[in-house]
XYZ file of N, CA and C in Angstrom:
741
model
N 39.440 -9.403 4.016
C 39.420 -8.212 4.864
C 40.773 -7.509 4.791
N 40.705 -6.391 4.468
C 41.593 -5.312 4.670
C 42.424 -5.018 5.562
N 43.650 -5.527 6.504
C 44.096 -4.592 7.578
C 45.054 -3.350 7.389
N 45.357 -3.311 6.106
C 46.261 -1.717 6.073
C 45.794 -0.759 6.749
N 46.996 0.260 7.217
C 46.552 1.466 7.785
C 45.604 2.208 6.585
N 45.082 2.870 7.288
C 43.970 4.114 6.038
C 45.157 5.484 6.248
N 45.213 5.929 5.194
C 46.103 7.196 5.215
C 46.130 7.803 6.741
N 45.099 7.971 7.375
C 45.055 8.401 8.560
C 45.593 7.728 9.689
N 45.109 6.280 9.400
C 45.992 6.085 10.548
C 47.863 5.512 10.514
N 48.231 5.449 8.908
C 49.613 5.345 8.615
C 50.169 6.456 8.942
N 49.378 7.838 9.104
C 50.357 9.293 9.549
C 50.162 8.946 10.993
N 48.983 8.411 11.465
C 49.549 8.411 13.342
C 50.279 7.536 13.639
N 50.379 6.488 12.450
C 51.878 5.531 12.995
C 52.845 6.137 13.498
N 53.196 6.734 12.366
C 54.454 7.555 11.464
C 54.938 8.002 12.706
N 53.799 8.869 13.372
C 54.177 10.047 14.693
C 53.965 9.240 15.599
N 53.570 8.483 15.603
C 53.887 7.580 16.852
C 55.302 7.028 17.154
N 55.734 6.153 16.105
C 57.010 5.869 15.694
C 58.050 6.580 15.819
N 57.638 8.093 15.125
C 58.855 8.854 15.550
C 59.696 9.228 16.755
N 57.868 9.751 17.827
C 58.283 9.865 19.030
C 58.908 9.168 19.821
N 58.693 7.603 19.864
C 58.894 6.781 20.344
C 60.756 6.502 19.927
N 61.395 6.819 18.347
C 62.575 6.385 18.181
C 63.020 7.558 19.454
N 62.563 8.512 19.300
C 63.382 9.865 19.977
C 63.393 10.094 21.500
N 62.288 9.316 21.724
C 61.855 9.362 23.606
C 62.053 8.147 24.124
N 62.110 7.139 23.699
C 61.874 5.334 24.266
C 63.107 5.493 25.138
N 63.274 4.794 26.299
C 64.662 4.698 27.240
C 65.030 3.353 26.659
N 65.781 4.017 25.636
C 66.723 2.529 25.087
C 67.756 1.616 25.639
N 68.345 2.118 26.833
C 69.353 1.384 27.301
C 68.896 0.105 27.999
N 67.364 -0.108 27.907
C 66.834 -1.020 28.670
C 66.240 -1.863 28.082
N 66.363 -1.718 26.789
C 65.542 -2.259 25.382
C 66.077 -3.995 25.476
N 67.151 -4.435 25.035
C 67.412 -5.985 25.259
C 66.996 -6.837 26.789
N 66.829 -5.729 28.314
C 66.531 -6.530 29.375
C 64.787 -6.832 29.333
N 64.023 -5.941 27.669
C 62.964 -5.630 28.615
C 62.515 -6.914 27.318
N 63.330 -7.298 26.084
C 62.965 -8.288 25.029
C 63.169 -9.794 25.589
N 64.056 -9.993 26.998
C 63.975 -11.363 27.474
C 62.950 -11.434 28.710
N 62.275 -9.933 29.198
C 61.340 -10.043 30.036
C 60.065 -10.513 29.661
N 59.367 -11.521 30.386
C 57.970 -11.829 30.035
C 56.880 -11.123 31.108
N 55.667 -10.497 30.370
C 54.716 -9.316 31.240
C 54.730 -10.146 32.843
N 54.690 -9.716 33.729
C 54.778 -9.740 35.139
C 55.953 -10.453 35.702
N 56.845 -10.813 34.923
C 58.163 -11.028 35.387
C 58.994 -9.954 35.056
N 59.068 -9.048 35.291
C 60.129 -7.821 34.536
C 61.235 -7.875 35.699
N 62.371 -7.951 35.318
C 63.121 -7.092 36.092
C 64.035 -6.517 35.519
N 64.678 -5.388 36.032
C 66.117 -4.443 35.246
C 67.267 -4.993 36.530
N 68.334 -4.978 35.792
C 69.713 -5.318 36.323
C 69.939 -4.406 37.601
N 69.874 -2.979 37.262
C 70.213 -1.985 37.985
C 69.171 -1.004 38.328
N 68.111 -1.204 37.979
C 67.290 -0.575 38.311
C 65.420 -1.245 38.857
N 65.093 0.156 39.616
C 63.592 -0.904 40.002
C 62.725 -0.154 38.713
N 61.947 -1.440 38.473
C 60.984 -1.221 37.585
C 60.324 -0.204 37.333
N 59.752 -0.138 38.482
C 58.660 0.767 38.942
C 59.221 2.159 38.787
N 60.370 2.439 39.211
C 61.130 3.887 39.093
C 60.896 3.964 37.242
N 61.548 3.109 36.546
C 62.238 3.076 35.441
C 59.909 3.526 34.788
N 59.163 2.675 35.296
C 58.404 2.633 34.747
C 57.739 4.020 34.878
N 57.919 4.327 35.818
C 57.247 6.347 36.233
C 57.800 6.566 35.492
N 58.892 7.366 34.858
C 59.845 8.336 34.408
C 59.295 7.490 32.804
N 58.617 7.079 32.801
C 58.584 6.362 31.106
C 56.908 7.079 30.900
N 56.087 6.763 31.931
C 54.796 7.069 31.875
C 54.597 8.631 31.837
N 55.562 9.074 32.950
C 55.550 10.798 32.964
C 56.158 11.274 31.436
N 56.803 10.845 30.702
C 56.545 11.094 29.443
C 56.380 11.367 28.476
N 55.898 9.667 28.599
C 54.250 9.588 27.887
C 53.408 10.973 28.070
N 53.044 11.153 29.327
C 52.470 11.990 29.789
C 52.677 13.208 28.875
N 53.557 13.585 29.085
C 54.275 14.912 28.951
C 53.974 15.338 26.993
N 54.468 14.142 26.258
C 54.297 14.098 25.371
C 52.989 13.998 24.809
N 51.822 13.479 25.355
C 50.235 13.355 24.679
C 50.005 11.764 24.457
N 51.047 10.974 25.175
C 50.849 9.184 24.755
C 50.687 8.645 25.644
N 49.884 9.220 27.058
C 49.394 8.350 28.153
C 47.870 8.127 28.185
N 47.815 6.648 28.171
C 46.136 6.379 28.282
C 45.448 7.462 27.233
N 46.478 6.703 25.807
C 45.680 7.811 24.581
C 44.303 7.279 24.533
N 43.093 6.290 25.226
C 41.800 6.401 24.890
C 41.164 7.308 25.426
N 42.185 7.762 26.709
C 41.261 8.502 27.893
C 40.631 9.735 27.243
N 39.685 10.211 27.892
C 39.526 11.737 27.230
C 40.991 12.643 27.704
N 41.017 14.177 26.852
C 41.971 14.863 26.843
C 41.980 15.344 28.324
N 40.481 15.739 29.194
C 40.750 16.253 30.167
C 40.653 15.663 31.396
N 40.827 14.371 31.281
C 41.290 13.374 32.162
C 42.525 12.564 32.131
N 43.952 13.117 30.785
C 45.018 13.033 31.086
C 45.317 12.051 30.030
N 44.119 11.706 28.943
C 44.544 10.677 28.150
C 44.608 11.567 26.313
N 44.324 11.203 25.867
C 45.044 11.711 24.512
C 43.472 11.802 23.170
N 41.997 11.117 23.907
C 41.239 10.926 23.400
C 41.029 10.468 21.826
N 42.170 9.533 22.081
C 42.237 8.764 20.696
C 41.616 7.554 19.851
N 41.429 6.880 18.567
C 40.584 6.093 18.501
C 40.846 4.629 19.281
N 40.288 3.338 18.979
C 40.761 2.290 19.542
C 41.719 1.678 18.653
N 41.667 2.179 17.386
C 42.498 1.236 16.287
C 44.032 2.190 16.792
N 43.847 3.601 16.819
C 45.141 4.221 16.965
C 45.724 3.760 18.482
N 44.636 3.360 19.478
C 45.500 2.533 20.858
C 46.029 1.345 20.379
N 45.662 0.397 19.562
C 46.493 -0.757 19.038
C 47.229 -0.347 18.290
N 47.694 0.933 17.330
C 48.712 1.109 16.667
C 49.788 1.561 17.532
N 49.174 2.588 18.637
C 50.332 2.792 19.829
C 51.109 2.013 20.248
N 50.258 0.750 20.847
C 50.917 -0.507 21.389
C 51.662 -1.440 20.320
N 51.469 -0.999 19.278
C 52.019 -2.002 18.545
C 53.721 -1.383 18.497
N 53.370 0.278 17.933
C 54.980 1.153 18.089
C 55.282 0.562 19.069
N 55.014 0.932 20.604
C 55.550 0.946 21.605
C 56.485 -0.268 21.635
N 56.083 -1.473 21.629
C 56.695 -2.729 21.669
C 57.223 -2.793 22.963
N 58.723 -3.208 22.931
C 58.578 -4.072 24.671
C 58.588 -2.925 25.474
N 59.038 -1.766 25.109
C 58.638 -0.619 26.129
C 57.230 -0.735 26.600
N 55.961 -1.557 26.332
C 55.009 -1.456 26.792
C 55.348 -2.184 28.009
N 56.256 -2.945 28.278
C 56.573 -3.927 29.589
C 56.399 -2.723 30.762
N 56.923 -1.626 30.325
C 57.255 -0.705 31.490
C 56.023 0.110 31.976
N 54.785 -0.534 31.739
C 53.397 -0.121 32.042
C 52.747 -1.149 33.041
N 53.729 -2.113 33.074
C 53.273 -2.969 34.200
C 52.919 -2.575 35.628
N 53.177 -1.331 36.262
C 52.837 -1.067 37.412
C 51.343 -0.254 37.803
N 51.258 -0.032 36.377
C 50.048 0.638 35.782
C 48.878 0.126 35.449
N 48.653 -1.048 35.400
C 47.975 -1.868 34.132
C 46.395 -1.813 35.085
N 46.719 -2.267 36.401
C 45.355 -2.082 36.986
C 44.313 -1.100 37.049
N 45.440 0.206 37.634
C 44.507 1.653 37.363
C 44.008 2.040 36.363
N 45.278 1.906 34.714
C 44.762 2.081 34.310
C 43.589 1.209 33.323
N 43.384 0.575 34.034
C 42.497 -0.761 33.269
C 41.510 -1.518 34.107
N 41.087 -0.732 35.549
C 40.378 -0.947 35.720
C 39.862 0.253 36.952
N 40.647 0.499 37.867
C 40.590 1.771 38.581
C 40.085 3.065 38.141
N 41.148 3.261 36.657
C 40.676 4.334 36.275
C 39.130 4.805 35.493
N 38.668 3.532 35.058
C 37.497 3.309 34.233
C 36.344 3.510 35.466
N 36.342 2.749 36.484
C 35.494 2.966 37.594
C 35.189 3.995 37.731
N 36.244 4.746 37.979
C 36.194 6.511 38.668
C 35.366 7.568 37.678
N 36.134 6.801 36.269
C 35.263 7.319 35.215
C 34.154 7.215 34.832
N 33.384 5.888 35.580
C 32.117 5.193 34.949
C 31.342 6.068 36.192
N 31.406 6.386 37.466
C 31.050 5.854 38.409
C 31.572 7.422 39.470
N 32.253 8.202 39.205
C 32.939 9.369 39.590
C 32.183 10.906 39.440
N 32.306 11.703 40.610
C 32.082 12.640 40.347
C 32.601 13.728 39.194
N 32.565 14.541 38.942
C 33.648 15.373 37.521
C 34.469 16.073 38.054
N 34.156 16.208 39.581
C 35.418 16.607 40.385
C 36.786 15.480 40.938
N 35.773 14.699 41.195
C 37.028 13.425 41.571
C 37.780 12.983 40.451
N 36.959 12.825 38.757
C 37.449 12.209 38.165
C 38.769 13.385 37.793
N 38.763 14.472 37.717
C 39.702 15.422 37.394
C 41.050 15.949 38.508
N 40.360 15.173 39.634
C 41.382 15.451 40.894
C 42.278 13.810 40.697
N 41.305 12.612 40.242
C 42.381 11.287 40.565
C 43.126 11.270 39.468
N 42.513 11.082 38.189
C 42.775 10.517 37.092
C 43.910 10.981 36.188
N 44.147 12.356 36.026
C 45.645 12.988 35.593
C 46.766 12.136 36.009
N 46.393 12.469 37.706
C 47.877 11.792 38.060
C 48.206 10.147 38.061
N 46.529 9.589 37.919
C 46.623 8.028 37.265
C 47.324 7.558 36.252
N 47.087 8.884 35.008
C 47.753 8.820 33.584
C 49.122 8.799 33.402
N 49.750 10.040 34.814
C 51.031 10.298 34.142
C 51.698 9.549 34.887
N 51.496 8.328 35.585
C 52.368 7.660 36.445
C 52.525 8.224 37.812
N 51.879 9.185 37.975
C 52.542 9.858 39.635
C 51.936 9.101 40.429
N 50.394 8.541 40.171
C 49.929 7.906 41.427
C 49.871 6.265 40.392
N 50.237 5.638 41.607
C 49.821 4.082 41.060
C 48.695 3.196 42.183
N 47.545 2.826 41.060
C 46.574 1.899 42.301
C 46.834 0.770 41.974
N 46.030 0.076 42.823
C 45.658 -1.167 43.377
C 44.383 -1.899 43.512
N 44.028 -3.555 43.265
C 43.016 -3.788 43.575
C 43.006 -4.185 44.449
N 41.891 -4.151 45.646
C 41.891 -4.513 47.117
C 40.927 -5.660 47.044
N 40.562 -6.732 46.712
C 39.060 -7.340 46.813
C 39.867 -8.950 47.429
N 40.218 -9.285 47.026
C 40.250 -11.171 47.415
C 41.075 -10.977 48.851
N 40.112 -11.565 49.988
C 40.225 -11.601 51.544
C 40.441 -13.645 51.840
N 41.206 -13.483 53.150
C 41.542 -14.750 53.538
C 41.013 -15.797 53.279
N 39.105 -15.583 53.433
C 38.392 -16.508 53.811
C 36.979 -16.644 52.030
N 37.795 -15.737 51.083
C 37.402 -15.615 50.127
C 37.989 -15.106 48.938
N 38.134 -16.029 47.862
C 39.155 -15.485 46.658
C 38.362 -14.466 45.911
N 38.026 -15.388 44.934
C 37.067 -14.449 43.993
C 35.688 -14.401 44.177
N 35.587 -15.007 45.439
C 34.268 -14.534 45.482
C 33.658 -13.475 46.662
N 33.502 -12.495 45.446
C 33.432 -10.626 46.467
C 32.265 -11.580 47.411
N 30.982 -11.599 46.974
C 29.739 -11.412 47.841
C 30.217 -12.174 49.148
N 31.057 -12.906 49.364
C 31.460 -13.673 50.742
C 32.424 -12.288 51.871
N 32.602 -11.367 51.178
C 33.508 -10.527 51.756
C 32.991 -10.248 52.709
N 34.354 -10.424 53.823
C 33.968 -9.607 55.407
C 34.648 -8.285 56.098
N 35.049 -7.628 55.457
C 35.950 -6.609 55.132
C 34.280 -4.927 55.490
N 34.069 -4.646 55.836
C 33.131 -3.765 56.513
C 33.526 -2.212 56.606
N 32.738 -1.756 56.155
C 33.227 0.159 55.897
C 31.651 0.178 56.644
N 32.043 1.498 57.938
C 31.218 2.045 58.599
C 30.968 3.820 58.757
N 29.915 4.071 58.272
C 29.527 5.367 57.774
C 29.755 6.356 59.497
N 30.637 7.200 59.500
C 30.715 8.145 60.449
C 30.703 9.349 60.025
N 29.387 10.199 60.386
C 29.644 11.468 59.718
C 30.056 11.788 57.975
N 31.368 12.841 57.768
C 31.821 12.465 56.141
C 32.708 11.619 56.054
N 33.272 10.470 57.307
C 33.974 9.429 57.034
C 33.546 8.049 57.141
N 34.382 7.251 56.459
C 34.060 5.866 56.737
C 34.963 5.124 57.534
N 34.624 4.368 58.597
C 35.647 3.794 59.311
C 35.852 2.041 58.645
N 36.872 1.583 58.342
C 37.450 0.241 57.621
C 37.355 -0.378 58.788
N 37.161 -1.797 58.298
C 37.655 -2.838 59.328
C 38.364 -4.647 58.584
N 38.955 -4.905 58.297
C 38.973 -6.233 57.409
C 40.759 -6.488 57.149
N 40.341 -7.171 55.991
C 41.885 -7.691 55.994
C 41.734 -7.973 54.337
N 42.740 -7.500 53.539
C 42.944 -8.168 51.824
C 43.932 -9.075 51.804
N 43.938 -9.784 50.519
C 45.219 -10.482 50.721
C 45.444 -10.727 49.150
N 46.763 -10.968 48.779
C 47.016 -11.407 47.152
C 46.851 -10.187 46.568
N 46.949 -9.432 47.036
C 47.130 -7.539 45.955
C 48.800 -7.026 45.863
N 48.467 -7.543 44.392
C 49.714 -7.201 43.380
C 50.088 -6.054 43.246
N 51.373 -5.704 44.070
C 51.648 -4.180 44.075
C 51.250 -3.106 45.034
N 50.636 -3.801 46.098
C 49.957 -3.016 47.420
C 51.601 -2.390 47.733
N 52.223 -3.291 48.057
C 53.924 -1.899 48.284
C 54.284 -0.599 47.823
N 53.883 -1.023 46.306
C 54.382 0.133 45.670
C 53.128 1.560 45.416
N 51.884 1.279 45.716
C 50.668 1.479 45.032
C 50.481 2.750 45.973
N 49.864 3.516 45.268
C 49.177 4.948 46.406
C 47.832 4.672 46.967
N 46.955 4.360 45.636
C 45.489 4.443 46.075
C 44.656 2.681 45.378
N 44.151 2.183 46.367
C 43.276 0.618 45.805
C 41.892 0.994 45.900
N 41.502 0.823 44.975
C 39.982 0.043 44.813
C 39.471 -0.961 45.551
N 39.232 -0.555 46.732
C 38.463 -1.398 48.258
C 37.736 -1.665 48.091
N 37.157 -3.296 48.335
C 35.899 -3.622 47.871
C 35.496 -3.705 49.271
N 34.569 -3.313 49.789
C 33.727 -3.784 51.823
C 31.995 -3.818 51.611
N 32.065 -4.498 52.721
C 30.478 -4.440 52.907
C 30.015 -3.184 53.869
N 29.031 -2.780 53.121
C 28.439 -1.097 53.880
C 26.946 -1.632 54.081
N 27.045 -2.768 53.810
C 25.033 -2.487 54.893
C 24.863 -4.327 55.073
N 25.388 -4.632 56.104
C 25.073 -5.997 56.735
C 24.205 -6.821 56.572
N 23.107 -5.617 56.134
C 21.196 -6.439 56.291
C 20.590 -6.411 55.203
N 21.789 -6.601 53.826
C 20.872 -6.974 52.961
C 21.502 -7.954 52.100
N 20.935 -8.811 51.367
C 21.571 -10.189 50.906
C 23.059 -9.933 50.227
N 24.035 -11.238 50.480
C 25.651 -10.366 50.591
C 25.372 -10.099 48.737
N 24.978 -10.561 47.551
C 25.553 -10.157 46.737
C 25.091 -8.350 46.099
N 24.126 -7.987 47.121
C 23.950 -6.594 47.644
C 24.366 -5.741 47.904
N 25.551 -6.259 49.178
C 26.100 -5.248 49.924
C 27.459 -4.608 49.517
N 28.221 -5.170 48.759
C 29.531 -4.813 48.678
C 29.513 -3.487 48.112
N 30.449 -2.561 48.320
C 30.674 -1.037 47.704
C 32.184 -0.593 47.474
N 32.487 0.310 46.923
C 33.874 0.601 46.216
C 34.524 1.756 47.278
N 35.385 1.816 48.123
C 35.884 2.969 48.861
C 37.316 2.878 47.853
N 38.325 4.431 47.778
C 39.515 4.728 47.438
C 40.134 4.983 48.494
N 40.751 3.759 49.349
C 41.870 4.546 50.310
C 43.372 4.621 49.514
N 44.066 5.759 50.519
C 45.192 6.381 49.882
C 46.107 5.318 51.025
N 47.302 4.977 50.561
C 47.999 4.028 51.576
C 48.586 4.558 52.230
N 48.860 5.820 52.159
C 49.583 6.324 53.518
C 48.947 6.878 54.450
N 47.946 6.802 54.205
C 46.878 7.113 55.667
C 47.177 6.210 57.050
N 46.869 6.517 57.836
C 47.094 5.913 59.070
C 46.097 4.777 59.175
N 46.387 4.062 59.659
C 45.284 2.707 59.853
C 45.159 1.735 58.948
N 46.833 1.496 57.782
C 46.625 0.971 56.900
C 48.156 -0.344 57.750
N 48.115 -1.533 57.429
C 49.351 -2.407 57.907
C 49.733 -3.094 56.440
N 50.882 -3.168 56.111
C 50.802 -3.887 55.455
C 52.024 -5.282 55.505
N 52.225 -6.432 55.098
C 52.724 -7.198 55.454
C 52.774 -8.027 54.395
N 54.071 -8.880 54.472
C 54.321 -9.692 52.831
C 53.474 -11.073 53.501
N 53.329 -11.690 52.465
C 52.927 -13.369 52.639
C 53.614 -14.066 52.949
N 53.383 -15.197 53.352
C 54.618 -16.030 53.254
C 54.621 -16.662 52.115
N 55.865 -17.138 51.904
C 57.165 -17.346 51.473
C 57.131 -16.677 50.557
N 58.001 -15.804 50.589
C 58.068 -14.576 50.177
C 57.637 -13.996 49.134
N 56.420 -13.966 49.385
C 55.651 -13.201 48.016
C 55.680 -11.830 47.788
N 56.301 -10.698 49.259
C 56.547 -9.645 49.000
C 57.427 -9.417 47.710
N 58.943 -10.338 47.239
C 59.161 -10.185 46.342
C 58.623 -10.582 44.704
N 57.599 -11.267 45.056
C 56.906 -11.037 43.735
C 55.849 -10.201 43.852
N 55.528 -9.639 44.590
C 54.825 -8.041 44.191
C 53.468 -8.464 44.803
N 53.444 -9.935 45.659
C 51.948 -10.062 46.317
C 52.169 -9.539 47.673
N 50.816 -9.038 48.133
C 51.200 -8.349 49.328
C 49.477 -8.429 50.119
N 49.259 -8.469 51.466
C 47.884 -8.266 52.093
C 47.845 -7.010 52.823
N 46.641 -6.773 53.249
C 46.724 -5.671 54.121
C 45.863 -5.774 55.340
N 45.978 -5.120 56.130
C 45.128 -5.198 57.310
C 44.305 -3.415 57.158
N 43.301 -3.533 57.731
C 42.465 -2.735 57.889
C 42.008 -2.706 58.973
N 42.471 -1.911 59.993
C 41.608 -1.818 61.458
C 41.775 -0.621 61.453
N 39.802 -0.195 61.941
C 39.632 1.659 62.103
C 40.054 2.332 61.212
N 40.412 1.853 60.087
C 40.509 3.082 58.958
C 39.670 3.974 58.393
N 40.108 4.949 58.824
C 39.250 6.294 58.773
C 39.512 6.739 56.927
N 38.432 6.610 56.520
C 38.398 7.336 54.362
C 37.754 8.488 54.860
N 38.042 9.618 54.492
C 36.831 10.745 54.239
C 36.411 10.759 53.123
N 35.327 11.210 53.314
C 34.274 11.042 52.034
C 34.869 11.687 50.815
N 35.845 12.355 50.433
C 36.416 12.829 49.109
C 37.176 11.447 48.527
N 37.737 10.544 49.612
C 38.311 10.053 49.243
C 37.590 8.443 48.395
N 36.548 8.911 49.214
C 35.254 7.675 49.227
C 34.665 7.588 48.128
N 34.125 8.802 47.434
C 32.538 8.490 46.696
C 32.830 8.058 46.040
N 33.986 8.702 45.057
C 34.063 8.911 43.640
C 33.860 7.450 43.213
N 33.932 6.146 43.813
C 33.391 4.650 43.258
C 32.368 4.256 44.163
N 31.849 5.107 44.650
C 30.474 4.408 45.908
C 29.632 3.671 44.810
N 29.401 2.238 44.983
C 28.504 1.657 44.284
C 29.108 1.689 43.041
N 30.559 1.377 42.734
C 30.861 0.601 41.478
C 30.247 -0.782 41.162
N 30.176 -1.459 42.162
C 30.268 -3.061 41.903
C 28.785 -3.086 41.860
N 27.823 -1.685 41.944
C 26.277 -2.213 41.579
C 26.610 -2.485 39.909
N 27.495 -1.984 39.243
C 27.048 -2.430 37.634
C 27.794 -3.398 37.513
N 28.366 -4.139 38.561
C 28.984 -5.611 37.848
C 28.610 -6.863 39.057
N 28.437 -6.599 40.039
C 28.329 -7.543 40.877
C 26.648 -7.915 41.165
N 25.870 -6.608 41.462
C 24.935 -6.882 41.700
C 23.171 -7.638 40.797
């Protein structure tokens, strides 16, 4: 079997490569070759800063979430040219770590599962680093297993009122918007009920609090949910994600 580039994709190296000698934030290049993925840290700087200003870009340039389509902020590129990206990129890909969820699983939802208004109102700013999500699903009294969830979204009018608690969500500190997993209808068998809300974290009715021993500094974090009010813009765009994987 063959793995050479095909003329085509040795010229998107090429320009991949180039951009990357001319744009990469090199001064961070040796802290980021002794970093291993979810241990990153910079001397003088927070990640997460260092990692926006790398993604915006990307952005800027046409190399964020190159599978995405063009008008959802990604570059609509092939899959062999996303492994040639990542391959240029090298340890600068470390600096996508704050990203990795949205865009690898948040953002696909919204996309699978999203209106063409939501997906064009969330997903840009998913791409260019401005907004960073979160997954909300593993609760006190249940890890990985959603259908046990007691975490409850109650339909008011165009809002939903929250009630529950997450726990073990990587990056809830730093994060704008999570992928909430709750139960929306009590009375029907649990691996049924669960549904996808997008709350934004600075809404009111959100607590958040480190673990113990100190897992806030490794980036684990829970949340509390009492009376949290989603309005429905903020809601649909994943209503009934987890029917194509859970149910």
């Amino acid at each position: 079997m063959n793995f050479d580039d095909t003329p085509q994709e040795a010229e998107f190296r090429a320009t991949a490569r180039k951009w990357i000698d001319a744009n990469a934030p090199k001064q961070y290049e040796a802290e980021l070759s002794k970093s291993s993925l979810g241990r990153i840290r910079l001397e003088k700087e927070e990640i997460v800063d260092v990692g926006k200003a790398w993604q915006k870009k990307k952005a800027e340039g046409g190399w964020a979430c190159l599978h995405w389509p063009k008008e959802y902020g990604g570059r609509g590129a092939t899959p062999i040219e996303k492994v040639i990206w990542q391959q240029e990129e090298g340890v600068y890909g470390k600096l996508t770590q704050p990203f990795q969820i949205g865009e690898g699983m948040c953002g696909p939802t919204v996309m699978a599962f999203g209106s063409e208004e939501h997906k064009r109102h969330y997903l840009p700013k998913l791409a260019s680093g401005e907004h960073i999500w979160c997954q909300l699903f593993s609760e006190p009294a249940g890890g990985s297993d959603v259908a046990g969830l007691r975490t409850r979204a109650e339909k008011k009018g165009d809002n939903w009122i929250v009630n529950g608690q997450k726990i073990w969500t990587s990056g809830a500190h730093y994060s704008d918007y999570g992928l909430l997993i709750t139960r929306t209808d009590p009375n029907v068998p649990k691996h049924k009920g669960p549904d996808d809300v997008l709350p934004r974290h600075e809404e009111q009715g959100r607590r958040g609090a480190a673990d113990q021993a100190g897992q806030r500094h490794a980036g684990i974090q829970r949340g509390l949910f009492h009376r949290r009010r989603d309005s429905r813009s903020a809601s649909a765009s994943a209503r009934s994600a987890t029917a194509g994987t859970s149910r």
